[in-house]
PDB file of C-alpha atoms in Angstrom:
ATOM      1  CA  MET A   1      69.624 109.670 100.395  1.00  0.00           C
ATOM      2  CA  MET A   2      71.551 106.547 101.995  1.00  0.00           C
ATOM      3  CA  LYS A   3      74.973 106.879 102.674  1.00  0.00           C
ATOM      4  CA  SER A   4      77.693 105.353 100.899  1.00  0.00           C
ATOM      5  CA  PRO A   5      79.516 102.226 102.864  1.00  0.00           C
ATOM      6  CA  VAL A   6      82.665 103.719 101.619  1.00  0.00           C
ATOM      7  CA  GLU A   7      84.683 105.530 104.500  1.00  0.00           C
ATOM      8  CA  ILE A   8      87.852 106.048 102.420  1.00  0.00           C
ATOM      9  CA  ALA A   9      88.211 105.709  98.712  1.00  0.00           C
ATOM     10  CA  VAL A  10      91.722 105.975  96.810  1.00  0.00           C
ATOM     11  CA  SER A  11      91.846 106.221  93.210  1.00  0.00           C
ATOM     12  CA  ASP A  12      95.016 106.078  91.208  1.00  0.00           C
ATOM     13  CA  LEU A  13      97.322 107.020  93.773  1.00  0.00           C
ATOM     14  CA  THR A  14     101.062 107.648  93.271  1.00  0.00           C
ATOM     15  CA  ILE A  15     103.432 108.373  96.199  1.00  0.00           C
ATOM     16  CA  ALA A  16     106.980 109.133  95.158  1.00  0.00           C
ATOM     17  CA  TYR A  17     110.386 110.842  96.902  1.00  0.00           C
ATOM     18  CA  GLY A  18     111.652 113.210  94.382  1.00  0.00           C
ATOM     19  CA  ASP A  19     112.509 111.050  91.562  1.00  0.00           C
ATOM     20  CA  PHE A  20     112.051 107.483  93.510  1.00  0.00           C
ATOM     21  CA  VAL A  21     108.355 106.028  92.748  1.00  0.00           C
ATOM     22  CA  LEU A  22     107.426 104.239  95.914  1.00  0.00           C
ATOM     23  CA  LEU A  23     104.013 103.176  94.900  1.00  0.00           C
ATOM     24  CA  LYS A  24     102.007 103.892  92.028  1.00  0.00           C
ATOM     25  CA  ASN A  25      98.411 103.714  90.354  1.00  0.00           C
ATOM     26  CA  VAL A  26      97.030 102.538  93.996  1.00  0.00           C
ATOM     27  CA  SER A  27      93.255 102.407  94.059  1.00  0.00           C
ATOM     28  CA  PHE A  28      91.210 100.449  97.045  1.00  0.00           C
ATOM     29  CA  GLU A  29      88.148 101.188  99.161  1.00  0.00           C
ATOM     30  CA  VAL A  30      87.652 101.111 102.988  1.00  0.00           C
ATOM     31  CA  ASN A  31      84.336 100.267 104.133  1.00  0.00           C
ATOM     32  CA  LYS A  32      82.383 101.732 107.015  1.00  0.00           C
ATOM     33  CA  GLY A  33      83.191  99.312 109.965  1.00  0.00           C
ATOM     34  CA  ASP A  34      86.410  97.783 108.460  1.00  0.00           C
ATOM     35  CA  VAL A  35      89.268  96.267 109.965  1.00  0.00           C
ATOM     36  CA  PHE A  36      91.195  97.295 106.963  1.00  0.00           C
ATOM     37  CA  ILE A  37      94.960  95.694 106.764  1.00  0.00           C
ATOM     38  CA  ILE A  38      97.483  96.927 104.977  1.00  0.00           C
ATOM     39  CA  MET A  39     100.296  94.381 104.746  1.00  0.00           C
ATOM     40  CA  GLY A  40     103.272  93.394 102.602  1.00  0.00           C
ATOM     41  CA  ALA A  41     107.115  92.932 102.525  1.00  0.00           C
ATOM     42  CA  SER A  42     109.223  95.915 104.597  1.00  0.00           C
ATOM     43  CA  GLY A  43     109.947  98.269 102.052  1.00  0.00           C
ATOM     44  CA  GLY A  44     106.798  98.060  99.999  1.00  0.00           C
ATOM     45  CA  GLY A  45     105.403 101.418 101.262  1.00  0.00           C
ATOM     46  CA  LYS A  46     102.903 100.161 103.871  1.00  0.00           C
ATOM     47  CA  SER A  47     103.984 102.967 106.156  1.00  0.00           C
ATOM     48  CA  SER A  48     104.305 105.998 103.391  1.00  0.00           C
ATOM     49  CA  LEU A  49     100.794 104.989 102.516  1.00  0.00           C
ATOM     50  CA  LEU A  50      99.885 105.318 106.258  1.00  0.00           C
ATOM     51  CA  ARG A  51     101.545 108.848 106.100  1.00  0.00           C
ATOM     52  CA  VAL A  52      99.710 110.211 102.956  1.00  0.00           C
ATOM     53  CA  LEU A  53      96.150 108.781 104.131  1.00  0.00           C
ATOM     54  CA  THR A  54      96.286 110.671 107.314  1.00  0.00           C
ATOM     55  CA  GLY A  55      97.896 113.707 105.616  1.00  0.00           C
ATOM     56  CA  LEU A  56     101.360 113.992 107.069  1.00  0.00           C
ATOM     57  CA  VAL A  57     102.981 113.706 103.466  1.00  0.00           C
ATOM     58  CA  PRO A  58     101.599 114.580 100.296  1.00  0.00           C
ATOM     59  CA  ALA A  59     100.919 112.126  97.329  1.00  0.00           C
ATOM     60  CA  ALA A  60     102.309 112.893  94.412  1.00  0.00           C
ATOM     61  CA  HIS A  61      98.532 111.582  92.337  1.00  0.00           C
ATOM     62  CA  GLY A  62      96.077 110.732  92.715  1.00  0.00           C
ATOM     63  CA  LYS A  63      92.457 111.313  94.919  1.00  0.00           C
ATOM     64  CA  ILE A  64      91.712 110.255  98.398  1.00  0.00           C
ATOM     65  CA  VAL A  65      88.167 110.626  99.596  1.00  0.00           C
ATOM     66  CA  ILE A  66      87.156 110.276 103.031  1.00  0.00           C
ATOM     67  CA  GLY A  67      83.624 110.141 104.368  1.00  0.00           C
ATOM     68  CA  GLY A  68      82.780 111.728 100.970  1.00  0.00           C
ATOM     69  CA  VAL A  69      84.975 114.684 101.370  1.00  0.00           C
ATOM     70  CA  ASN A  70      87.734 114.944  98.723  1.00  0.00           C
ATOM     71  CA  PHE A  71      90.903 115.035 101.424  1.00  0.00           C
ATOM     72  CA  THR A  72      93.120 115.843  98.456  1.00  0.00           C
ATOM     73  CA  ALA A  73      92.008 118.693  96.946  1.00  0.00           C
ATOM     74  CA  ALA A  74      90.725 120.205 100.735  1.00  0.00           C
ATOM     75  CA  ASP A  75      91.698 123.229 101.976  1.00  0.00           C
ATOM     76  CA  GLU A  76      94.265 123.339 105.102  1.00  0.00           C
ATOM     77  CA  GLN A  77      90.789 123.848 107.561  1.00  0.00           C
ATOM     78  CA  LYS A  78      88.503 121.549 105.949  1.00  0.00           C
ATOM     79  CA  ARG A  79      91.709 118.594 106.224  1.00  0.00           C
ATOM     80  CA  GLN A  80      91.767 119.679 109.950  1.00  0.00           C
ATOM     81  CA  GLN A  81      88.112 119.230 110.206  1.00  0.00           C
ATOM     82  CA  ILE A  82      88.233 115.693 108.335  1.00  0.00           C
ATOM     83  CA  MET A  83      91.475 114.686 110.676  1.00  0.00           C
ATOM     84  CA  GLN A  84      89.239 115.678 113.644  1.00  0.00           C
ATOM     85  CA  LYS A  85      86.929 112.615 112.840  1.00  0.00           C
ATOM     86  CA  CYS A  86      90.381 110.477 112.949  1.00  0.00           C
ATOM     87  CA  GLY A  87      92.457 108.996 115.507  1.00  0.00           C
ATOM     88  CA  ILE A  88      95.881 107.756 114.921  1.00  0.00           C
ATOM     89  CA  LEU A  89      98.067 105.401 117.180  1.00  0.00           C
ATOM     90  CA  TYR A  90     101.610 105.449 116.257  1.00  0.00           C
ATOM     91  CA  GLN A  91     104.005 102.720 116.236  1.00  0.00           C
ATOM     92  CA  SER A  92     105.901 103.839 120.024  1.00  0.00           C
ATOM     93  CA  GLY A  93     102.812 105.375 121.170  1.00  0.00           C
ATOM     94  CA  ALA A  94     103.817 108.898 120.988  1.00  0.00           C
ATOM     95  CA  LEU A  95     102.913 109.547 124.395  1.00  0.00           C
ATOM     96  CA  PHE A  96     104.447 113.025 125.640  1.00  0.00           C
ATOM     97  CA  SER A  97     106.841 111.760 128.219  1.00  0.00           C
ATOM     98  CA  SER A  98     106.528 114.890 130.322  1.00  0.00           C
ATOM     99  CA  MET A  99     102.739 114.483 130.767  1.00  0.00           C
ATOM    100  CA  THR A 100     100.904 112.072 133.075  1.00  0.00           C
ATOM    101  CA  LEU A 101      98.473 110.224 130.901  1.00  0.00           C
ATOM    102  CA  ALA A 102      95.830 112.178 131.666  1.00  0.00           C
ATOM    103  CA  GLU A 103      97.392 115.082 130.097  1.00  0.00           C
ATOM    104  CA  ASN A 104      98.414 113.182 127.459  1.00  0.00           C
ATOM    105  CA  ILE A 105      94.696 112.371 126.683  1.00  0.00           C
ATOM    106  CA  ALA A 106      93.407 115.613 127.744  1.00  0.00           C
ATOM    107  CA  LEU A 107      95.480 117.330 125.245  1.00  0.00           C
ATOM    108  CA  PRO A 108      93.373 116.839 121.909  1.00  0.00           C
ATOM    109  CA  LEU A 109      89.965 117.374 124.188  1.00  0.00           C
ATOM    110  CA  LYS A 110      91.371 120.957 125.340  1.00  0.00           C
ATOM    111  CA  GLN A 111      92.723 121.761 121.588  1.00  0.00           C
ATOM    112  CA  TYR A 112      89.631 120.828 119.605  1.00  0.00           C
ATOM    113  CA  THR A 113      86.614 121.328 122.287  1.00  0.00           C
ATOM    114  CA  ASN A 114      85.211 123.537 124.467  1.00  0.00           C
ATOM    115  CA  TYR A 115      84.408 120.990 127.144  1.00  0.00           C
ATOM    116  CA  SER A 116      85.102 122.443 130.845  1.00  0.00           C
ATOM    117  CA  ASP A 117      87.731 120.902 132.936  1.00  0.00           C
ATOM    118  CA  LYS A 118      85.434 118.580 134.944  1.00  0.00           C
ATOM    119  CA  MET A 119      83.977 117.474 131.647  1.00  0.00           C
ATOM    120  CA  ILE A 120      87.508 116.804 130.046  1.00  0.00           C
ATOM    121  CA  SER A 121      88.679 114.910 133.117  1.00  0.00           C
ATOM    122  CA  GLU A 122      85.561 112.349 133.194  1.00  0.00           C
ATOM    123  CA  LEU A 123      85.761 111.952 129.433  1.00  0.00           C
ATOM    124  CA  VAL A 124      89.853 111.184 130.300  1.00  0.00           C
ATOM    125  CA  SER A 125      88.778 108.549 132.882  1.00  0.00           C
ATOM    126  CA  LEU A 126      86.069 107.055 130.362  1.00  0.00           C
ATOM    127  CA  LYS A 127      88.660 106.773 127.605  1.00  0.00           C
ATOM    128  CA  LEU A 128      91.388 104.914 130.010  1.00  0.00           C
ATOM    129  CA  ALA A 129      88.311 102.693 131.524  1.00  0.00           C
ATOM    130  CA  LEU A 130      87.875 101.813 127.911  1.00  0.00           C
ATOM    131  CA  VAL A 131      91.435 100.691 127.232  1.00  0.00           C
ATOM    132  CA  GLY A 132      91.690  98.777 130.886  1.00  0.00           C
ATOM    133  CA  LEU A 133      93.649 101.507 132.179  1.00  0.00           C
ATOM    134  CA  THR A 134      91.522 102.558 135.178  1.00  0.00           C
ATOM    135  CA  GLY A 135      93.579 104.318 138.178  1.00  0.00           C
ATOM    136  CA  PHE A 136      96.607 105.079 136.152  1.00  0.00           C
ATOM    137  CA  GLU A 137      95.326 109.218 135.102  1.00  0.00           C
ATOM    138  CA  GLU A 138      98.434 110.164 137.081  1.00  0.00           C
ATOM    139  CA  PHE A 139     100.918 107.905 135.685  1.00  0.00           C
ATOM    140  CA  TYR A 140     104.029 109.235 133.434  1.00  0.00           C
ATOM    141  CA  PRO A 141     104.768 106.842 130.255  1.00  0.00           C
ATOM    142  CA  SER A 142     108.183 105.985 131.751  1.00  0.00           C
ATOM    143  CA  GLU A 143     106.307 104.720 134.457  1.00  0.00           C
ATOM    144  CA  ILE A 144     104.475 101.870 132.714  1.00  0.00           C
ATOM    145  CA  SER A 145     104.975  98.962 130.195  1.00  0.00           C
ATOM    146  CA  GLY A 146     105.601  98.905 126.766  1.00  0.00           C
ATOM    147  CA  GLY A 147     101.847  97.635 126.191  1.00  0.00           C
ATOM    148  CA  MET A 148     100.180 100.004 128.443  1.00  0.00           C
ATOM    149  CA  LYS A 149     101.782 102.566 126.706  1.00  0.00           C
ATOM    150  CA  LYS A 150     100.377 101.407 123.170  1.00  0.00           C
ATOM    151  CA  ARG A 151      96.844 101.320 124.996  1.00  0.00           C
ATOM    152  CA  ALA A 152      97.189 104.846 126.410  1.00  0.00           C
ATOM    153  CA  GLY A 153      98.237 105.881 123.170  1.00  0.00           C
ATOM    154  CA  LEU A 154      94.961 104.414 121.763  1.00  0.00           C
ATOM    155  CA  ALA A 155      92.744 105.995 124.673  1.00  0.00           C
ATOM    156  CA  ARG A 156      94.406 109.477 123.346  1.00  0.00           C
ATOM    157  CA  ALA A 157      93.557 108.558 119.714  1.00  0.00           C
ATOM    158  CA  LEU A 158      90.134 107.750 120.681  1.00  0.00           C
ATOM    159  CA  ALA A 159      89.540 111.255 123.119  1.00  0.00           C
ATOM    160  CA  LEU A 160      87.630 113.063 119.896  1.00  0.00           C
ATOM    161  CA  ASP A 161      85.234 109.674 119.367  1.00  0.00           C
ATOM    162  CA  PRO A 162      86.687 109.264 115.948  1.00  0.00           C
ATOM    163  CA  GLU A 163      85.000 107.851 112.788  1.00  0.00           C
ATOM    164  CA  ILE A 164      88.622 106.160 111.626  1.00  0.00           C
ATOM    165  CA  VAL A 165      91.413 104.964 113.726  1.00  0.00           C
ATOM    166  CA  TYR A 166      94.776 104.335 111.990  1.00  0.00           C
ATOM    167  CA  PHE A 167      97.089 102.203 113.733  1.00  0.00           C
ATOM    168  CA  ASP A 168     100.978 101.941 112.624  1.00  0.00           C
ATOM    169  CA  GLU A 169     102.590  98.550 113.676  1.00  0.00           C
ATOM    170  CA  PRO A 170     100.371  98.425 116.881  1.00  0.00           C
ATOM    171  CA  SER A 171     101.967  95.176 117.899  1.00  0.00           C
ATOM    172  CA  ALA A 172     105.718  96.150 117.324  1.00  0.00           C
ATOM    173  CA  GLY A 173     107.708  95.490 120.358  1.00  0.00           C
ATOM    174  CA  LEU A 174     104.927  93.630 122.172  1.00  0.00           C
ATOM    175  CA  ASP A 175     105.148  90.245 123.457  1.00  0.00           C
ATOM    176  CA  PRO A 176     102.509  87.873 122.719  1.00  0.00           C
ATOM    177  CA  ILE A 177     100.470  88.348 125.537  1.00  0.00           C
ATOM    178  CA  SER A 178     100.301  92.252 125.066  1.00  0.00           C
ATOM    179  CA  SER A 179      99.817  91.784 121.442  1.00  0.00           C
ATOM    180  CA  LYS A 180      96.879  89.561 121.566  1.00  0.00           C
ATOM    181  CA  MET A 181      95.399  91.933 124.446  1.00  0.00           C
ATOM    182  CA  LEU A 182      95.746  94.703 121.784  1.00  0.00           C
ATOM    183  CA  ASP A 183      94.278  93.023 118.876  1.00  0.00           C
ATOM    184  CA  ASP A 184      91.137  92.030 121.310  1.00  0.00           C
ATOM    185  CA  LEU A 185      90.632  95.671 122.153  1.00  0.00           C
ATOM    186  CA  ILE A 186      90.943  96.727 118.477  1.00  0.00           C
ATOM    187  CA  LEU A 187      88.171  94.164 117.687  1.00  0.00           C
ATOM    188  CA  ASP A 188      86.156  95.429 120.728  1.00  0.00           C
ATOM    189  CA  ILE A 189      86.642  99.047 119.592  1.00  0.00           C
ATOM    190  CA  ASN A 190      85.469  98.025 116.233  1.00  0.00           C
ATOM    191  CA  GLN A 191      82.631  95.824 117.093  1.00  0.00           C
ATOM    192  CA  SER A 192      81.243  98.409 120.187  1.00  0.00           C
ATOM    193  CA  LEU A 193      81.568 101.442 118.745  1.00  0.00           C
ATOM    194  CA  GLY A 194      81.413 100.838 115.039  1.00  0.00           C
ATOM    195  CA  THR A 195      84.974 102.417 114.263  1.00  0.00           C
ATOM    196  CA  THR A 196      86.561 101.995 111.239  1.00  0.00           C
ATOM    197  CA  ILE A 197      89.973 100.672 111.545  1.00  0.00           C
ATOM    198  CA  VAL A 198      93.203 100.971 109.397  1.00  0.00           C
ATOM    199  CA  VAL A 199      96.312  98.915 110.068  1.00  0.00           C
ATOM    200  CA  VAL A 200      99.612  98.864 108.844  1.00  0.00           C
ATOM    201  CA  THR A 201     100.811  95.306 109.989  1.00  0.00           C
ATOM    202  CA  HIS A 202     103.422  92.816 108.872  1.00  0.00           C
ATOM    203  CA  GLU A 203     102.296  90.053 112.013  1.00  0.00           C
ATOM    204  CA  LEU A 204     100.539  87.316 110.963  1.00  0.00           C
ATOM    205  CA  ASN A 205      98.694  86.581 113.901  1.00  0.00           C
ATOM    206  CA  SER A 206      97.369  89.860 113.980  1.00  0.00           C
ATOM    207  CA  ILE A 207      96.352  90.186 110.396  1.00  0.00           C
ATOM    208  CA  PHE A 208      94.346  86.721 110.890  1.00  0.00           C
ATOM    209  CA  ALA A 209      92.943  87.679 114.156  1.00  0.00           C
ATOM    210  CA  ILE A 210      91.218  91.208 113.285  1.00  0.00           C
ATOM    211  CA  GLY A 211      91.402  91.556 109.654  1.00  0.00           C
ATOM    212  CA  ASN A 212      88.192  91.345 107.664  1.00  0.00           C
ATOM    213  CA  ASN A 213      89.372  93.122 104.427  1.00  0.00           C
ATOM    214  CA  SER A 214      93.235  94.092 103.487  1.00  0.00           C
ATOM    215  CA  ILE A 215      95.440  95.066 100.410  1.00  0.00           C
ATOM    216  CA  PHE A 216      98.768  93.536  99.739  1.00  0.00           C
ATOM    217  CA  LEU A 217     101.623  95.915  98.932  1.00  0.00           C
ATOM    218  CA  ASP A 218     103.920  94.359  95.921  1.00  0.00           C
ATOM    219  CA  THR A 219     107.322  95.322  95.865  1.00  0.00           C
ATOM    220  CA  ALA A 220     108.136  94.504  92.340  1.00  0.00           C
ATOM    221  CA  THR A 221     104.748  96.084  90.491  1.00  0.00           C
ATOM    222  CA  LYS A 222     104.774  98.665  93.253  1.00  0.00           C
ATOM    223  CA  SER A 223     101.178  98.419  93.429  1.00  0.00           C
ATOM    224  CA  ILE A 224      98.576  96.159  95.055  1.00  0.00           C
ATOM    225  CA  SER A 225      98.760  92.637  93.816  1.00  0.00           C
ATOM    226  CA  ALA A 226      95.661  91.041  96.101  1.00  0.00           C
ATOM    227  CA  ARG A 227      92.922  92.174  97.968  1.00  0.00           C
ATOM    228  CA  GLY A 228      90.222  90.996 100.093  1.00  0.00           C
ATOM    229  CA  ASN A 229      89.924  88.822 103.526  1.00  0.00           C
ATOM    230  CA  PRO A 230      93.223  87.495 104.691  1.00  0.00           C
ATOM    231  CA  ARG A 231      91.786  84.206 105.587  1.00  0.00           C
ATOM    232  CA  GLU A 232      89.941  83.971 101.905  1.00  0.00           C
ATOM    233  CA  LEU A 233      93.692  85.242 100.561  1.00  0.00           C
ATOM    234  CA  LEU A 234      95.528  82.174 102.597  1.00  0.00           C
ATOM    235  CA  LYS A 235      92.891  79.859 101.156  1.00  0.00           C
ATOM    236  CA  ASN A 236      93.144  80.975  97.572  1.00  0.00           C
ATOM    237  CA  PRO A 237      96.600  82.944  97.324  1.00  0.00           C
ATOM    238  CA  PRO A 238      96.498  84.952  93.828  1.00  0.00           C
ATOM    239  CA  ASN A 239     100.566  84.670  93.583  1.00  0.00           C
ATOM    240  CA  GLN A 240     103.363  83.421  94.946  1.00  0.00           C
ATOM    241  CA  ASP A 241     104.512  86.652  96.935  1.00  0.00           C
ATOM    242  CA  VAL A 242     101.092  86.469  98.642  1.00  0.00           C
ATOM    243  CA  TYR A 243     101.126  82.964  99.846  1.00  0.00           C
ATOM    244  CA  ASN A 244     104.984  83.379 100.836  1.00  0.00           C
ATOM    245  CA  PHE A 245     103.721  86.295 102.939  1.00  0.00           C
ATOM    246  CA  LEU A 246     100.873  84.701 104.536  1.00  0.00           C
ATOM    247  CA  THR A 247     102.682  81.036 105.080  1.00  0.00           C
ATOM    248  CA  ARG A 248     105.653  82.609 106.942  1.00  0.00           C
ATOM    249  CA  GLY A 249     104.707  81.285 110.445  1.00  0.00           C
ATOM    250  CA  GLU A 250     104.397  77.759 109.111  1.00  0.00           C
ATOM    251  CA  LYS A 251     107.657  77.924 107.581  1.00  0.00           C
ATOM    252  CA  ILE A 252     109.257  78.909 110.906  1.00  0.00           C
ATOM    253  CA  LYS A 253     107.388  76.737 112.867  1.00  0.00           C
ATOM    254  CA  ASN A 254     108.667  73.760 110.814  1.00  0.00           C
ATOM    255  CA  ALA A 255     111.973  75.050 110.162  1.00  0.00           C
TER     256      ALA A 255
END
């Protein structure tokens, strides 16, 4: 039997905080190997959607299927098994400040595997090399730059060789050079490892540089108003909000 090309399937999802409905009737699919962008204006529910996809916040309604398994209906043990196949890079990097980079990256390996200390040490060095941080094993987060913290956070997200990696505003707080380095790294991981990438971002340069599929969350309808390759959406915007969002850079440049 052929495996489905769909990595994540979201059906009729509603996200609410009490009586306040943030998103409703949201349905989309992320294919294996996608660099999938979740975009939209501030306050539109991008980060909340990511929290629901990663199990940090429950959905009010709907279904999420990850790797063919119903994530929303799974018991806690099954949800943990699914999430071990996923990595997350939080906006701040979320490194433990009291731990070295090596200790940060070793943490999930010690928690979820039976590898020896020697094997873990070798894997930590491999993951740091993968993100261009060879030789920084014994550095603390306070001793490295913001861009390096993001890359170290990515190394930790990759520790368990995940099938999916989620990114929450990865370019936030980075200068343009560091931001492009991170974009290039995301593409390299996607292409060399076949990892499915899901990125919440509003950064246009990143959206056009790395995204091959996307959804646009509309604050007025509280749902999806556009979907597809961001470059194709720029050529043929389905509505004014999408056009305004994807042409912000040109308007600022020409102001």
